[in-house]
Amino acid sequence: MAALGSPARTLRGLLRELRYMNAATGRPYRDTAAYRYLMKAFRAHRVTSEKLCRAQHELHFQAATYLCLLRSVRQHVALHQEFHGKGERSVEESAGLVGLTLPQQPGGKGWEP
Amino acid sequence: MALGHWEEALAVWIRVKNPRLPGVRKEENEERKRFYQNVSITQGEGGFEINLDNRKLKTPQAKLFTVPSEALAIAVATEWDSQRDTIKFYTMHLTTLCNTSLDNPTQRNKDQLIRAAVKFLDTDTICYRVEEPQTLVELQKNEWDPIIDWTEKRYGVEIGSSTSIMGPSIPARTREVLVSHLASYNMWALQGIEFVVAQLKSMVLALGLMDLQLTVEQAVLLSRLEEEYQIQKWGNVEWAHDYELQELRARTAAGTLFVHLCSESSTLKHKLLQD
């Protein structure tokens, strides 16, 4: 059987991920549908450490898989932002690399809105 | 004026197609901004639906987005709700899997999906061994042999491993047994299974995940065994190794969860337990 650890740990991890996801919004993470569903599922099956019930093990496995999903997506996005998120340099920045500046043309170039 | 779903998409498309619009950098051009406040779930005739504000979510082929499982609907809604300024579709793996199942863009039937998955056995990562260096040979033996043994016992088949350049030779009977096992899954679950097999490059590891033998982290580690070995030896490059690792974990986790949530037996059992 897969080494899942304790259900309490999985739940704590899930709640932490939900907290991170909702940190930027004003909304508390306890208001989300995901939180309500998870708490209902964990309470309803009162998962203990004894692997007696196969259904309990299945649910714990699904919870652990979801935790892995949330965690890895968060870390992937963070890595993307840090290393691959900058996009192209603007024309001003590119000129600045070699010590040049763009010409100023007061009055615009004529085709700008 | 409130813009509808399609007007908004058209407005973005116009900006993307017109690079002369000032102040828009390439990156901003290619991502949609989050255009909705609230994400909610409702239950319709075909299953659970996702609402972005008061518009129903549709698939890329404009079908109504419905999923058979409440847990899956909540997870998809959470994906949409967790987008901030821009919508990063490349992180929304569950949504993508649902869209694939609803639209079936490659137009494959059940048979073709199963055959596509089982075909991976011929070049299954954990059956295809190196001959050197000796430490890697040992590592592959110690980590991969137990999984093969377990799978062989569980399904009563022969799989084995090989160092031949042709790969392992899988007996026809093994193929038949696995094909008929996969046939017991429904179309949605099969899309998920084929996805996981393609990500991990291993049918055996995918079976381990479906049978609750391996966690996603374990399966990904086993799939990337040689990479991890090289990383230990030569060092880790965060922007490449970690990036790929997290992406593989995310996709594998999404695919695995998708299969479990779409497999009727687990949904049924869940319902029974709740009553």
XYZ file of N, CA, C and O in Angstrom, chain B residues 53-133:
324
model
N -19.336 33.947 -12.552
C -20.392 34.936 -12.319
C -21.708 34.258 -12.694
O -22.021 33.231 -12.157
N -22.482 34.802 -13.636
C -23.704 34.066 -13.961
C -23.657 33.449 -15.354
O -24.686 33.176 -15.952
N -22.432 33.213 -15.841
C -22.325 32.557 -17.141
C -21.849 31.127 -16.947
O -20.926 30.881 -16.179
N -22.458 30.211 -17.659
C -22.049 28.813 -17.527
C -20.769 28.568 -18.323
O -20.638 29.012 -19.453
N -19.868 27.821 -17.699
C -18.614 27.510 -18.366
C -18.864 26.544 -19.524
O -19.674 25.610 -19.417
N -18.161 26.815 -20.641
C -18.289 25.920 -21.787
C -16.920 25.345 -22.134
O -15.874 25.895 -21.768
N -16.916 24.237 -22.898
C -15.661 23.646 -23.345
C -15.145 24.442 -24.551
O -15.881 25.249 -25.104
N -13.895 24.187 -24.981
C -13.383 24.875 -26.173
C -14.247 24.668 -27.406
O -14.272 25.506 -28.299
N -14.966 23.519 -27.464
C -15.862 23.309 -28.605
C -17.280 23.773 -28.303
O -18.236 23.338 -28.938
N -17.395 24.640 -27.302
C -18.660 25.313 -26.953
C -19.743 24.375 -26.425
O -20.915 24.721 -26.418
N -19.345 23.175 -25.954
C -20.354 22.329 -25.291
C -20.493 22.806 -23.848
O -19.572 23.392 -23.286
N -21.631 22.487 -23.239
C -21.808 22.838 -21.835
C -20.867 21.979 -20.989
O -20.767 20.783 -21.170
N -20.162 22.623 -20.057
C -19.176 21.934 -19.226
C -19.899 21.247 -18.080
O -20.356 21.906 -17.153
N -20.019 19.926 -18.146
C -20.645 19.179 -17.034
C -19.729 18.050 -16.623
O -19.116 17.396 -17.461
N -19.675 17.797 -15.307
C -18.870 16.695 -14.809
C -19.741 15.791 -13.950
O -20.679 16.255 -13.299
N -19.424 14.493 -13.927
C -20.282 13.557 -13.207
C -20.090 13.571 -11.693
O -20.926 13.052 -10.957
N -19.001 14.146 -11.215
C -18.682 14.018 -9.795
C -18.633 15.376 -9.116
O -18.051 16.327 -9.641
N -19.256 15.469 -7.935
C -19.277 16.746 -7.226
C -17.875 17.157 -6.799
O -17.483 18.320 -6.920
N -17.106 16.188 -6.319
C -15.744 16.492 -5.870
C -14.931 17.067 -7.029
O -14.178 18.041 -6.868
N -15.104 16.465 -8.219
C -14.367 16.949 -9.395
C -14.801 18.376 -9.747
O -13.975 19.233 -10.056
N -16.121 18.626 -9.664
C -16.634 19.972 -9.964
C -16.033 20.998 -9.017
O -15.634 22.096 -9.429
N -15.964 20.646 -7.736
C -15.409 21.576 -6.755
C -13.936 21.832 -7.041
O -13.453 22.965 -6.967
N -13.219 20.780 -7.410
C -11.790 20.950 -7.699
C -11.596 21.835 -8.934
O -10.697 22.680 -8.965
N -12.441 21.648 -9.955
C -12.343 22.490 -11.166
C -12.668 23.938 -10.807
O -11.971 24.871 -11.218
N -13.744 24.123 -10.015
C -14.126 25.484 -9.603
C -12.982 26.134 -8.839
O -12.706 27.328 -9.020
N -12.310 25.356 -8.004
C -11.177 25.884 -7.244
C -10.066 26.323 -8.176
O -9.403 27.345 -7.949
N -9.831 25.550 -9.260
C -8.809 25.942 -10.244
C -9.141 27.320 -10.817
O -8.274 28.198 -10.912
N -10.412 27.498 -11.212
C -10.804 28.783 -11.803
C -10.726 29.900 -10.774
O -10.311 31.010 -11.082
N -11.105 29.591 -9.545
C -11.131 30.617 -8.516
C -9.742 31.041 -8.087
O -9.543 32.129 -7.564
N -8.752 30.144 -8.295
C -7.416 30.476 -7.818
C -6.634 31.301 -8.839
O -5.504 31.691 -8.579
N -7.249 31.598 -10.000
C -6.555 32.454 -10.965
C -6.629 33.880 -10.458
O -7.673 34.315 -9.982
N -5.531 34.620 -10.565
C -5.533 35.992 -10.088
C -5.696 36.944 -11.269
O -6.698 36.959 -11.912
N -4.694 37.735 -11.603
C -4.878 38.745 -12.654
C -5.095 38.119 -14.012
O -5.959 38.542 -14.776
N -4.291 37.124 -14.336
C -4.432 36.474 -15.633
C -4.779 35.014 -15.415
O -4.495 34.437 -14.371
N -5.414 34.431 -16.437
C -5.798 33.024 -16.351
C -4.665 32.188 -16.936
O -4.333 32.309 -18.107
N -4.089 31.345 -16.071
C -2.984 30.514 -16.532
C -3.523 29.129 -16.861
O -3.583 28.247 -16.001
N -3.917 28.964 -18.111
C -4.529 27.697 -18.501
C -3.589 26.516 -18.317
O -4.029 25.397 -18.086
N -2.285 26.795 -18.404
C -1.343 25.680 -18.317
C -1.243 25.102 -16.906
O -0.601 24.083 -16.701
N -1.893 25.774 -15.926
C -1.906 25.204 -14.577
C -3.229 24.519 -14.265
O -3.382 23.928 -13.198
N -4.174 24.613 -15.187
C -5.522 24.113 -14.886
C -5.708 22.721 -15.471
O -6.443 22.520 -16.440
N -5.028 21.768 -14.854
C -4.969 20.424 -15.432
C -6.299 19.688 -15.369
O -6.650 18.960 -16.299
N -7.033 19.828 -14.279
C -8.312 19.129 -14.176
C -9.301 19.675 -15.199
O -10.042 18.916 -15.825
N -9.315 21.002 -15.354
C -10.191 21.602 -16.368
C -9.857 21.046 -17.738
O -10.746 20.693 -18.522
N -8.567 20.965 -18.034
C -8.130 20.457 -19.337
C -8.583 19.024 -19.545
O -9.068 18.670 -20.629
N -8.447 18.199 -18.501
C -8.859 16.804 -18.635
C -10.366 16.700 -18.872
O -10.822 15.881 -19.680
N -11.137 17.521 -18.166
C -12.584 17.503 -18.377
C -12.920 17.930 -19.801
O -13.763 17.318 -20.465
N -12.253 18.996 -20.266
C -12.504 19.464 -21.633
C -12.199 18.371 -22.645
O -12.939 18.173 -23.613
N -11.087 17.666 -22.422
C -10.709 16.582 -23.341
C -11.762 15.489 -23.339
O -12.113 14.954 -24.394
N -12.278 15.166 -22.140
C -13.281 14.102 -22.072
C -14.582 14.523 -22.723
O -15.248 13.715 -23.368
N -14.950 15.793 -22.558
C -16.223 16.257 -23.117
C -16.133 16.426 -24.624
O -17.052 16.084 -25.354
N -15.023 16.993 -25.112
C -14.898 17.280 -26.541
C -14.322 16.125 -27.335
O -14.577 16.001 -28.525
N -13.515 15.317 -26.698
C -12.784 14.238 -27.376
C -12.187 14.716 -28.695
O -12.543 14.218 -29.768
N -11.294 15.687 -28.645
C -10.792 16.311 -29.871
C -10.026 15.345 -30.777
O -10.014 15.525 -31.986
N -9.402 14.317 -30.191
C -8.699 13.363 -31.040
C -9.650 12.289 -31.561
O -9.245 11.399 -32.304
N -10.894 12.367 -31.146
C -11.959 11.476 -31.623
C -11.600 10.006 -31.522
O -11.784 9.244 -32.460
N -11.060 9.633 -30.355
C -10.717 8.232 -30.174
C -11.834 7.534 -29.410
O -12.435 8.111 -28.504
N -12.087 6.273 -29.758
C -13.082 5.526 -28.998
C -12.373 4.754 -27.890
O -11.149 4.798 -27.760
N -13.158 4.024 -27.089
C -12.629 3.340 -25.914
C -11.475 2.395 -26.284
O -10.424 2.392 -25.658
N -11.724 1.627 -27.347
C -10.722 0.672 -27.829
C -9.385 1.334 -28.127
O -8.321 0.846 -27.741
N -9.467 2.465 -28.833
C -8.249 3.144 -29.275
C -7.494 3.710 -28.078
O -6.270 3.669 -28.029
N -8.241 4.231 -27.101
C -7.605 4.762 -25.901
C -6.862 3.656 -25.159
O -5.728 3.833 -24.713
N -7.531 2.515 -25.021
C -6.916 1.398 -24.301
C -5.660 0.938 -25.019
O -4.611 0.731 -24.409
N -5.778 0.817 -26.340
C -4.606 0.352 -27.105
C -3.469 1.355 -26.994
O -2.298 0.961 -26.899
N -3.797 2.652 -27.018
C -2.755 3.678 -26.899
C -2.026 3.539 -25.570
O -0.798 3.670 -25.497
N -2.781 3.250 -24.505
C -2.163 3.119 -23.183
C -1.299 1.867 -23.110
O -0.156 1.899 -22.650
N -1.855 0.736 -23.556
C -1.136 -0.538 -23.433
C 0.116 -0.555 -24.307
O 1.103 -1.234 -24.001
N 0.096 0.227 -25.400
C 1.258 0.273 -26.288
C 2.508 0.714 -25.551
O 3.615 0.331 -25.898
N 2.328 1.541 -24.507
C 3.477 2.025 -23.748
C 4.249 0.913 -23.068
O 5.407 1.091 -22.703
N 3.579 -0.227 -22.876
C 4.257 -1.341 -22.219
C 5.521 -1.764 -22.956
O 6.507 -2.166 -22.335
N 5.470 -1.677 -24.297
C 6.617 -2.144 -25.078
C 7.875 -1.349 -24.787
O 8.987 -1.831 -25.013
N 7.703 -0.119 -24.325
C 8.885 0.688 -24.019
C 8.743 1.266 -22.620
O 9.175 2.368 -22.327
N 8.088 0.491 -21.758
C 7.813 0.957 -20.402
C 9.114 1.352 -19.701
O 10.070 0.586 -19.674
N 9.103 2.538 -19.127
C 10.297 3.055 -18.469
C 10.897 2.065 -17.494
O 12.107 1.847 -17.473
N 10.031 1.452 -16.647
C 10.625 0.644 -15.603
C 10.988 -0.769 -16.060
O 11.549 -1.539 -15.281
N 10.699 -1.068 -17.320
C 11.124 -2.368 -17.836
C 12.368 -2.251 -18.709
O 12.981 -3.247 -19.061
N 12.695 -1.031 -19.045
C 13.749 -0.772 -20.013
C 15.000 -0.374 -19.246
O 15.107 0.747 -18.778
N 15.975 -1.299 -19.127
C 17.087 -1.066 -18.200
C 18.385 -0.694 -18.905
O 18.623 -1.075 -20.052
N 19.237 -0.012 -18.157
C 20.578 0.287 -18.679
C 21.525 -0.851 -18.301
O 21.200 -1.691 -17.474
N 22.682 -0.834 -18.931
C 23.686 -1.843 -18.584
C 24.817 -1.249 -17.782
O 25.594 -1.961 -17.176
N 24.928 0.089 -17.809
C 25.987 0.732 -17.036
C 25.598 2.177 -16.804
O 24.833 2.732 -17.595
N 26.068 2.917 -15.800
C 27.028 2.485 -14.780
C 26.383 1.535 -13.769
O 25.167 1.505 -13.618
